[in-house]
Short mmCIF file of C-alpha atoms in Angstrom, two decimals:
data_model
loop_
_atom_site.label_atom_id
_atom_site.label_comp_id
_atom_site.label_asym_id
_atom_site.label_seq_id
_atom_site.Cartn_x
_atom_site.Cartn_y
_atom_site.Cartn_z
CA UNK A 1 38.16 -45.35 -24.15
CA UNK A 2 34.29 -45.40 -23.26
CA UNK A 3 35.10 -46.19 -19.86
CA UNK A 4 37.64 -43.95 -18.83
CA UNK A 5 36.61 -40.95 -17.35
CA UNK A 6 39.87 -38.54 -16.13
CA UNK A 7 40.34 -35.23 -18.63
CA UNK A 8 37.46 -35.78 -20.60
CA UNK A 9 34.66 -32.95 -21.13
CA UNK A 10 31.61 -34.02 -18.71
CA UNK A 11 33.84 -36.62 -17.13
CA UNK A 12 34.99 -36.78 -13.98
CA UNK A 13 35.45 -38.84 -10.47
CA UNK A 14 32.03 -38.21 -9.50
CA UNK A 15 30.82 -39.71 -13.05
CA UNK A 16 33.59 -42.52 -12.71
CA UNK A 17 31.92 -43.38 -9.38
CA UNK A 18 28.37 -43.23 -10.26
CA UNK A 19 28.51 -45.38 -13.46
CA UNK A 20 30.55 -47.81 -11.20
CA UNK A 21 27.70 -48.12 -8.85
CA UNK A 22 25.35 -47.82 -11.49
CA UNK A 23 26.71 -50.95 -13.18
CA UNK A 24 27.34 -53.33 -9.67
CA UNK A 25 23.90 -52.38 -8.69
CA UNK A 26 22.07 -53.25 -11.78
CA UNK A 27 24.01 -56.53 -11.23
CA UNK A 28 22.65 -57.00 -7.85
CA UNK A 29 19.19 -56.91 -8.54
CA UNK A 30 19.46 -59.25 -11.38
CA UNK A 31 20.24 -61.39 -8.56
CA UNK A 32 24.22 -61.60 -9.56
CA UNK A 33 27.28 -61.43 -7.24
CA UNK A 34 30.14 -59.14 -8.69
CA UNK A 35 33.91 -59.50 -7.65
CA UNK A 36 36.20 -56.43 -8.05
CA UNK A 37 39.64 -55.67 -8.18
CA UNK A 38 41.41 -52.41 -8.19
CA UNK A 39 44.42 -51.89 -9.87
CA UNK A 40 47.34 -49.45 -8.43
CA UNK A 41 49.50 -48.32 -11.46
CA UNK A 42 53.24 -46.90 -10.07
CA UNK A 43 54.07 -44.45 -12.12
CA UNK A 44 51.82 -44.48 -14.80
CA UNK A 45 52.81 -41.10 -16.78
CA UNK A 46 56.45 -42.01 -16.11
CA UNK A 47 56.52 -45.06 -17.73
CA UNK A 48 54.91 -44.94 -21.43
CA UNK A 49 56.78 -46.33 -24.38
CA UNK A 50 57.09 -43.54 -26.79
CA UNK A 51 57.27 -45.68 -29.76
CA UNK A 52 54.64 -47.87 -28.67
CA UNK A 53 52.25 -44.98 -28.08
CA UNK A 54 53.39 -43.67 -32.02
CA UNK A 55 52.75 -47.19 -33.27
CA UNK A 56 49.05 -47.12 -31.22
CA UNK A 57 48.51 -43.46 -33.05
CA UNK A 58 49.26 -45.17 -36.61
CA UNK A 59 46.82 -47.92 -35.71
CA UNK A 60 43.89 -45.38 -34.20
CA UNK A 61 44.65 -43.48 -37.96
CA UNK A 62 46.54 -40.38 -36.51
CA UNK A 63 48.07 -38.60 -39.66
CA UNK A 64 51.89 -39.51 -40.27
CA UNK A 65 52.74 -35.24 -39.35
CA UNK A 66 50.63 -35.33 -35.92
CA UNK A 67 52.43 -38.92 -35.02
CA UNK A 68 55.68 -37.02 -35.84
CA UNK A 69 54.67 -34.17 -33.59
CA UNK A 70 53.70 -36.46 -31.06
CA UNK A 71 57.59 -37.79 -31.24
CA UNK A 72 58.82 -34.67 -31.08
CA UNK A 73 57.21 -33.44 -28.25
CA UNK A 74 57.82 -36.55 -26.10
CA UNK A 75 61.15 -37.46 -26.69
CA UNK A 76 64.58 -35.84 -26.46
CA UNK A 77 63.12 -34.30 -22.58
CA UNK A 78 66.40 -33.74 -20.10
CA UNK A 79 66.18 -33.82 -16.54
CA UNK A 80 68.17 -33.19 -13.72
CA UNK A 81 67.59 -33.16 -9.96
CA UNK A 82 68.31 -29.95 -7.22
CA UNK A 83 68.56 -30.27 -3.73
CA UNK A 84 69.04 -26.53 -2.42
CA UNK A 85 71.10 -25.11 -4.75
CA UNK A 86 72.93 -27.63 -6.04
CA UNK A 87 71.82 -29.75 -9.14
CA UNK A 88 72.61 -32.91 -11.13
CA UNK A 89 74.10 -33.22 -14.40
CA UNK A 90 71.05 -32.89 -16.89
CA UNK A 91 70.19 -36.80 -18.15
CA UNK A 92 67.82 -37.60 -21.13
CA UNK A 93 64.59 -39.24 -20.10
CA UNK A 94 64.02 -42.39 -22.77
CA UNK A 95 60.18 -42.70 -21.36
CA UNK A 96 57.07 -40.89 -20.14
CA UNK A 97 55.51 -38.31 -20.84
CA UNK A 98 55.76 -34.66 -19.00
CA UNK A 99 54.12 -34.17 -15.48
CA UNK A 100 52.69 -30.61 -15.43
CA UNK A 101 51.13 -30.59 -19.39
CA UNK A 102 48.17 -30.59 -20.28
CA UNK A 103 48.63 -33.06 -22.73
CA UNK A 104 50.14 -35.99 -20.88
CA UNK A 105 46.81 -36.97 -19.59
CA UNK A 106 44.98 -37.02 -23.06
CA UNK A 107 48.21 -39.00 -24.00
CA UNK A 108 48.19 -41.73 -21.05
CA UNK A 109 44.43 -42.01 -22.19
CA UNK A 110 45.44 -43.10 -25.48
CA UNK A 111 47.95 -45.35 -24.21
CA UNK A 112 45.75 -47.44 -22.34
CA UNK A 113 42.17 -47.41 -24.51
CA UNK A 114 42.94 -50.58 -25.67
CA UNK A 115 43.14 -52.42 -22.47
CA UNK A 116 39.23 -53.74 -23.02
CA UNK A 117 40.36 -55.14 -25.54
CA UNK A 118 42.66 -57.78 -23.75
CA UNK A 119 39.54 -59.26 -21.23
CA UNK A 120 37.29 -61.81 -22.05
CA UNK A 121 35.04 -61.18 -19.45
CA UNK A 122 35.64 -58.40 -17.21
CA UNK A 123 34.21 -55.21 -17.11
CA UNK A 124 36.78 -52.03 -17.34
CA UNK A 125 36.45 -48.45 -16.01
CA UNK A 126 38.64 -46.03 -14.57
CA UNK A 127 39.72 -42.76 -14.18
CA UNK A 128 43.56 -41.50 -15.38
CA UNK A 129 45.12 -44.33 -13.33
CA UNK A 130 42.88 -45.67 -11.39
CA UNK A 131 41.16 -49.03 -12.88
CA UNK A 132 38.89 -51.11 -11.53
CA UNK A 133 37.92 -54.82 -13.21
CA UNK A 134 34.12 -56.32 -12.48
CA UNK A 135 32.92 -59.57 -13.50
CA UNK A 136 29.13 -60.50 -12.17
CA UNK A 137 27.91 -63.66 -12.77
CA UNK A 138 25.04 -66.30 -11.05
CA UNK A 139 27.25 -68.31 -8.64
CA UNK A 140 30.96 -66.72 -6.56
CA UNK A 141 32.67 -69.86 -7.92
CA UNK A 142 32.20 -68.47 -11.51
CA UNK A 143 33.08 -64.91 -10.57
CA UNK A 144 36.70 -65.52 -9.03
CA UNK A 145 37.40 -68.21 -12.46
CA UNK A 146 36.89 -65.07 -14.62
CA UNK A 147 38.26 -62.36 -12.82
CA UNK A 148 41.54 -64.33 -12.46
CA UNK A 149 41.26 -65.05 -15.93
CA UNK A 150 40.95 -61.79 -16.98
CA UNK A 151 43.56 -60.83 -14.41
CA UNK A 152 46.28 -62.61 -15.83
CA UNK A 153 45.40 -61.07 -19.40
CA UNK A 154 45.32 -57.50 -17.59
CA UNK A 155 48.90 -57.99 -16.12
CA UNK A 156 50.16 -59.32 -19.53
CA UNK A 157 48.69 -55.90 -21.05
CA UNK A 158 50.61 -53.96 -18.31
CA UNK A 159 53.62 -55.64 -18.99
CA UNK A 160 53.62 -55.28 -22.84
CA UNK A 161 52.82 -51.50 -22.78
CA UNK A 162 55.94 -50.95 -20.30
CA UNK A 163 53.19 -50.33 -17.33
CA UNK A 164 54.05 -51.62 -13.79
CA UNK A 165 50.81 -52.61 -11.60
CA UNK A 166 51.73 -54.62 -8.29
CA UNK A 167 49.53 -57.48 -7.08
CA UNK A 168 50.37 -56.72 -3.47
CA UNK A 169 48.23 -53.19 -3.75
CA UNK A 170 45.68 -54.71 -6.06
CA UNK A 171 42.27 -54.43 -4.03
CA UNK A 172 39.60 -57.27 -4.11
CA UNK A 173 35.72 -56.51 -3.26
CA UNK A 174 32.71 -58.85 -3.50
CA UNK A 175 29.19 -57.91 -3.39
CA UNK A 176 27.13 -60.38 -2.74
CA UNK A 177 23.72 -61.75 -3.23
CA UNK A 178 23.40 -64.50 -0.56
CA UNK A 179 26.49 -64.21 3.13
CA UNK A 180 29.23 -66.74 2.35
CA UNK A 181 32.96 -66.52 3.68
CA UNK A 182 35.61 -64.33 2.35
CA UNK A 183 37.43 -65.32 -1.02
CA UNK A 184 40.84 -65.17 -2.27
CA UNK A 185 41.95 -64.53 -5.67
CA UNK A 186 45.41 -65.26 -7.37
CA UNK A 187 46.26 -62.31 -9.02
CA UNK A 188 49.85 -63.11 -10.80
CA UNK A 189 51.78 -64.69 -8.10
CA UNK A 190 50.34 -62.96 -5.35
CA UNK A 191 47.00 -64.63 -3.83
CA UNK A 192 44.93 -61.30 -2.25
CA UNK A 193 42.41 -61.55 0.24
CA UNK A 194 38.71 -59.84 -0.40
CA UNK A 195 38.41 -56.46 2.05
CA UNK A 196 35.15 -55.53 3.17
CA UNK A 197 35.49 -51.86 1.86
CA UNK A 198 38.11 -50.11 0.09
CA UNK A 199 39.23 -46.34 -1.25
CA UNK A 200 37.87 -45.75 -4.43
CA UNK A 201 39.02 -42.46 -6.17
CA UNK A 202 38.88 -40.97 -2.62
CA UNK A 203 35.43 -42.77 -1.57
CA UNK A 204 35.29 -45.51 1.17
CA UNK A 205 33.13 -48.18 -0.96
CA UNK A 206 31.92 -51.29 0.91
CA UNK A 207 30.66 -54.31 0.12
CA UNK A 208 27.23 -53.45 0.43
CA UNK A 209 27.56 -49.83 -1.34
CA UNK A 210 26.10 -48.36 2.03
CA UNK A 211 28.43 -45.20 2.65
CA UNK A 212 28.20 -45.18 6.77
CA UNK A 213 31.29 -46.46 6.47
CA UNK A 214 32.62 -43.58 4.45
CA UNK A 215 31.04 -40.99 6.28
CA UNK A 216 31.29 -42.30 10.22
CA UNK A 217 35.00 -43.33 9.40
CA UNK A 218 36.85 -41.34 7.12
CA UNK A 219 34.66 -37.84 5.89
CA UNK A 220 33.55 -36.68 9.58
CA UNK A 221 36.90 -37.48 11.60
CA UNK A 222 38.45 -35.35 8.67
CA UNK A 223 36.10 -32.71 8.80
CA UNK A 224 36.63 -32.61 12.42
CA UNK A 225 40.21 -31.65 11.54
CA UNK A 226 39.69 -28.83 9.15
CA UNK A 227 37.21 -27.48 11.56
CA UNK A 228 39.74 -27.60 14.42
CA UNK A 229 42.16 -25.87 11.61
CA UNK A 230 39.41 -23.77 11.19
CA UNK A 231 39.58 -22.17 14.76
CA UNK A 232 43.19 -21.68 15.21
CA UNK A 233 43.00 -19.85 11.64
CA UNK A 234 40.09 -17.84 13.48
CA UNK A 235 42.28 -15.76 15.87
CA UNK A 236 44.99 -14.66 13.24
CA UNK A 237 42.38 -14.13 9.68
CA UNK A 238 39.89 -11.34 9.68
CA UNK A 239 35.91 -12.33 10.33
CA UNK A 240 35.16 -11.72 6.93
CA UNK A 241 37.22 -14.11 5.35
CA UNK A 242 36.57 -16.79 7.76
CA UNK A 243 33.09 -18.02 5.85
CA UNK A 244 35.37 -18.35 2.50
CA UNK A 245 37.98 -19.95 4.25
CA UNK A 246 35.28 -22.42 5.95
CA UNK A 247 34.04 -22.85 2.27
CA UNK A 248 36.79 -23.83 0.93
CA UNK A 249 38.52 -26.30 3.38
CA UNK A 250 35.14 -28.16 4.94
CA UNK A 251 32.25 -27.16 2.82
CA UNK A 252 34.77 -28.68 -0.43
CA UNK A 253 35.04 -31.80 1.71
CA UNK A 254 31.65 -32.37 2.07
CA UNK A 255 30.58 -31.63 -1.37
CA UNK A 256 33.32 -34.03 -3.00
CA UNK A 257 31.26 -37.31 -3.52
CA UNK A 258 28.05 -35.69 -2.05
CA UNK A 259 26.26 -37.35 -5.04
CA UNK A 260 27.51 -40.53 -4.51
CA UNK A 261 27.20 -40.87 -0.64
CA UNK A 262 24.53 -38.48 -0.07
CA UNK A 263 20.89 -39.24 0.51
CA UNK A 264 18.28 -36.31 0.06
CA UNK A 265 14.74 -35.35 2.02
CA UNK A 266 12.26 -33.77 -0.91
CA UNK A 267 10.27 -32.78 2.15
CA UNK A 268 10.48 -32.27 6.12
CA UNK A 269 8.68 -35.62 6.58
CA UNK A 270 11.68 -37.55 5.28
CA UNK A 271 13.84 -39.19 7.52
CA UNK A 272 17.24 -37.76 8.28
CA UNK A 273 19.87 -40.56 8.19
CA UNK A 274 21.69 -40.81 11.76
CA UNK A 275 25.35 -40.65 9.67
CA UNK A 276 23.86 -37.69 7.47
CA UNK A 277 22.51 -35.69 10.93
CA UNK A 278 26.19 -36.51 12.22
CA UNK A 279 27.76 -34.78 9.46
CA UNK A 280 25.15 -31.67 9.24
CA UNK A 281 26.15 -31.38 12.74
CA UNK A 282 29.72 -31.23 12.02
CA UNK A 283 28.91 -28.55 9.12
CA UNK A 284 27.13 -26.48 11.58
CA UNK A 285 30.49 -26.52 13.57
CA UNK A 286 32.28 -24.84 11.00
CA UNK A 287 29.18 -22.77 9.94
CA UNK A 288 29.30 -21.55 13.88
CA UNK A 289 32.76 -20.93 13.80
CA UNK A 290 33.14 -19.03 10.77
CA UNK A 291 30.58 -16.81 12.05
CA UNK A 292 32.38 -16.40 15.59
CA UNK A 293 29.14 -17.86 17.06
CA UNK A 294 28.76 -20.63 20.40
CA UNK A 295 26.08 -23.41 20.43
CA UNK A 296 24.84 -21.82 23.54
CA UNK A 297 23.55 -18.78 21.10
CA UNK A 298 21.12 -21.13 19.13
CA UNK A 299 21.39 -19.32 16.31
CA UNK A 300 19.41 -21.15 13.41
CA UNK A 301 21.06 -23.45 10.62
CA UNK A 302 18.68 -21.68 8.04
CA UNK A 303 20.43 -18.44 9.47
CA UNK A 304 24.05 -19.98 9.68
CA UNK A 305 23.63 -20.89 5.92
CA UNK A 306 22.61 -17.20 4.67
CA UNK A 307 25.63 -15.75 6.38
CA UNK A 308 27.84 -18.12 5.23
CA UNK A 309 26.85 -18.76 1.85
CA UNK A 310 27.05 -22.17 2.56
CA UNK A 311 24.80 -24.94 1.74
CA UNK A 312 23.04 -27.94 3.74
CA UNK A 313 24.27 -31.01 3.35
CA UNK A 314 20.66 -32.18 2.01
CA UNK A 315 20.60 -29.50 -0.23
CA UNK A 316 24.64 -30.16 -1.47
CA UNK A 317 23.54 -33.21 -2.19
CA UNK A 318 20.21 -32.81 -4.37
CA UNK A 319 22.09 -30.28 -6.50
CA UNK A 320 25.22 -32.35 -7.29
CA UNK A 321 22.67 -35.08 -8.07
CA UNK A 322 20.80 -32.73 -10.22
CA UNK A 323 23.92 -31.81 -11.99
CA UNK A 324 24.57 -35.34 -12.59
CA UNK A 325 21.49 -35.96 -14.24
CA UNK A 326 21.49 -33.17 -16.72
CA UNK A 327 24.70 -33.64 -17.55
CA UNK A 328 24.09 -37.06 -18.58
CA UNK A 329 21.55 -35.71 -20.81
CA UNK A 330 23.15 -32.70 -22.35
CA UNK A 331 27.16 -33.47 -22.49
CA UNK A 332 27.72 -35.91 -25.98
CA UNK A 333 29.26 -38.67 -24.88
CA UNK A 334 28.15 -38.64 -21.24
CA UNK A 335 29.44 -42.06 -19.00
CA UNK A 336 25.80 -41.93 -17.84
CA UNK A 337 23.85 -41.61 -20.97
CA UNK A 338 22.93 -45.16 -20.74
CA UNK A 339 22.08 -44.95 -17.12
CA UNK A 340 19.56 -42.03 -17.23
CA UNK A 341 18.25 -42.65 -20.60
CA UNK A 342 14.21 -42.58 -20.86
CA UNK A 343 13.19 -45.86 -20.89
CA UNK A 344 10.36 -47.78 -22.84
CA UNK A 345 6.88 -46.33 -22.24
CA UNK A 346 4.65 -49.28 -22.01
CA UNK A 347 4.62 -49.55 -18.37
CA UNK A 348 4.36 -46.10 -17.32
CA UNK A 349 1.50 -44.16 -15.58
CA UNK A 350 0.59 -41.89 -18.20
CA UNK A 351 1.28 -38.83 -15.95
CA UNK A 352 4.59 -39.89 -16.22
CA UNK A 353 4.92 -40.61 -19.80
CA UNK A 354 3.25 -36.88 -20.05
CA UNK A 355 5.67 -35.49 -17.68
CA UNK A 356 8.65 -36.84 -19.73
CA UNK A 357 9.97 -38.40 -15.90
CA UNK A 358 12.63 -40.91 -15.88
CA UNK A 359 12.55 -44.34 -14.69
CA UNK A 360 14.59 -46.01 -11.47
CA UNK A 361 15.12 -49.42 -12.11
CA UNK A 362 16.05 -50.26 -8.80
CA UNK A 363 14.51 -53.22 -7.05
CA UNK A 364 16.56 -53.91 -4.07
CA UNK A 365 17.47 -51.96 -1.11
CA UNK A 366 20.93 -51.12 -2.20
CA UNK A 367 19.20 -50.07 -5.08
CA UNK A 368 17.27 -47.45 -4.11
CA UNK A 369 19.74 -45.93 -1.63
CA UNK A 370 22.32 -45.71 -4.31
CA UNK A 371 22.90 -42.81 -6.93
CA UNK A 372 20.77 -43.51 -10.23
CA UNK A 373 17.59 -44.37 -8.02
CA UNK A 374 18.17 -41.03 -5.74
CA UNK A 375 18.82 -38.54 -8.46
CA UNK A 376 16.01 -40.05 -10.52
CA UNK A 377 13.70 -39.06 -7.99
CA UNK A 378 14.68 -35.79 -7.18
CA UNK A 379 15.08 -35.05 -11.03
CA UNK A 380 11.24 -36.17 -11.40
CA UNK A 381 10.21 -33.47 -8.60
CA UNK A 382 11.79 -30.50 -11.24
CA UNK A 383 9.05 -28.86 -13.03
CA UNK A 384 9.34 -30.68 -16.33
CA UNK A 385 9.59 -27.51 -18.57
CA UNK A 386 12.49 -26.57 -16.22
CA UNK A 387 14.23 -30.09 -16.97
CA UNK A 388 14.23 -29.02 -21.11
CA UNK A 389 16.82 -26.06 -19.85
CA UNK A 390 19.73 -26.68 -22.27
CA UNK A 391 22.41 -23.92 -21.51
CA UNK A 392 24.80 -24.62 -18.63
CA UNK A 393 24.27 -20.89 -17.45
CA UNK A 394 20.37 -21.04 -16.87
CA UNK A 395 20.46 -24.40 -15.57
CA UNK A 396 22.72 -24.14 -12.67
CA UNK A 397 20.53 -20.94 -11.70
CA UNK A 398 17.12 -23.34 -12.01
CA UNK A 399 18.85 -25.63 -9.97
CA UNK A 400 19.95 -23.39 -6.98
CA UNK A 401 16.63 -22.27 -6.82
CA UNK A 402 15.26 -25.73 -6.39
CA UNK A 403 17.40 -26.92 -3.82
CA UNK A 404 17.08 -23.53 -2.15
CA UNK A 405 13.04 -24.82 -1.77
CA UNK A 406 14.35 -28.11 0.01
CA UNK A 407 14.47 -28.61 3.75
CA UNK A 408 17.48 -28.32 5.55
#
């Protein structure tokens, strides 16, 4: 269950994500290519077999009372459907487990931790039901052989443990080393055709992990909305509610994936990124209009940003990476332990060793513009007796006032 991040203390999509790139980037520079394919699970909570969920609580060495609990609470359930006021005749529901609790997802967790265990080859991680399957390896030839191999063992797992996942929606990436034409893969007894980017928990991932894509195509044309939403909410909701309002429905939209997608200047002689000074510019939109203010005013972003309480999209970006970082540090069982673990000191400058600063890896270009190699380096400009900060509390104020010291 190493690999699955949903409803997991210190887990979430953003640490899904980031030891997903972690992993295909690492591959990259070791000069391998890396196929992937995404699985889309229909109604995953729906469909678990009670009693094989008991029998995989016996085998995981849940007492005999908790397994009989477990029984209990899952089974016997009645449901009936209403349309107005009418209703159906209440029916028993065999399967599943409750939508709603807060123990269904720890359950559907269970249910599928042993899934690793059915590949040979391939790489698992997910997040509740979202999975994804890697396999890197030296030549493309060698990549599709395992991943379909592995892909036929996946789809015997889903079908043993009552789990539907249609070939049709599976998705199929392929990061390469060297150009080459688009691939196929059989997948059961559907053959799918590579895409060159696809949704991943809500991020537009390529096959280059560059995010213009995601930010030109799907986060600005959506911001655009919520600001338009933004205005016609203006003439019937008070002026003081507007900035919360403009918090909650762009500045949310911006910050979700901000980590992964999100680039940051550690001084004003950075470059900005063209798609990042498009999207700054849309968050100035909102920023203006929760503030009742025109372009033709010129009032300052530095000034927008103190009215609004709302951050920069630079400065979004280094805390959420900053966040990332510590929490891989300080969380037990942290996805990312393994990513932003100290490395071995031989090679180090000895100011470094001193400073206790962590170590990119990163050779290549998409590398360095990815997440591990960004938030290393904004974690080794924190004053090192500041990184040592172990409670949650004083860190997140240590943070804030870092980023508050970055341009922009």
């Amino acid at each position: 269950m190493h690999n699955f991040n949903g409803f997991r203390k210190g887990r979430s999509t953003t640490t899904a994500l980031a030891s997903m790139i972690a992993e295909w980037s690492q591959s990259y520079d070791a000069n391998m290519n890396t196929g992937i394919l995404l699985w889309d699970l229909s109604s995953a909570f729906d469909t678990i077999d009670i009693d094989v969920f008991c029998e995989k609580l016996v085998l995981f060495g849940v007492a005999h009372n908790s397994v009989s609990w477990f029984r209990s609470f899952l089974t016997n359930r009645k449901q009936i459907v209403e349309v107005g006021k009418g209703g159906s005749k209440p029916i028993y529901v065999s399967t599943g487990c409750p939508q709603g609790s807060l123990l269904s997802p720890l359950i559907f967790l269970i249910y599928i931790a042993d899934m690793e265990l059915w590949v040979n080859h391939a790489s698992v991680r997910g997040y509740a039901d979202d999975t994804a399957t890697s396999v890197c390896a030296r030549t493309e030839e060698e990549v599709i052989s395992m991943l379909e191999a592995d892909a036929t063992r996946i789809l015997k797992y889903m079908a043993s443990n009552s789990l539907s996942a249609s070939p049709k929606k599976t998705g199929f990436l392929f990061i390469r080393t060297k150009r080459s034409e688009s691939k196929t893969i059989q997948v059961g007894e559907e053959v799918v055709m590579e895409q060159d980017h696809h949704k991943i928990l809500g991020i537009s991932v390529n096959n280059t992990l560059s995010w213009n894509d995601h930010i030109t195509d799907e986060l600005i044309p959506s911001v655009n909305r919520r600001i338009g939403s933004l205005r016609r909410i203006s003439q019937h909701v008070p002026m003081t509610y507007l900035p919360q309002i403009a918090s909650a429905i762009v500045g949310s939209k911006i910050r979700y994936g901000v980590a992964i997608y999100g680039s940051v200047r550690l001084s004003t002689n950075d470059p900005i990124q063209n798609h990042h000074r498009s999207l700054q510019v849309a968050l100035n939109n909102a920023m203006r209009v929760a503030m009742g203010r025109r372009r033709s005013e010129r009032v300052p972003i530095t000034e927008l940003c103190k009215l609004t309480k709302m951050q920069s999209l630079n400065r979004m970006s280094a805390e959420e990476k900053l966040s990332l970082v510590w929490c891989a540090q300080n969380v037990p069982s942290s996805p990312l332990a393994d990513v932003f673990q100290k490395p071995t000191r031989e090679k180090m400058p000895s100011r470094a060793i001193a400073r206790e600063d962590l170590v990119s890896s990163a050779k290549s270009e998409l590398s360095r513009r990815n997440v591990v190699h960004q938030a290393v380096r904004v974690w080794n400009n924190v004053d090192p007796a500041h990184r040592k900060i172990e409670k949650k509390a004083s860190v997140k104020k240590m943070i804030r006032s870092f980023v508050n010291a970055l341009p922009l």
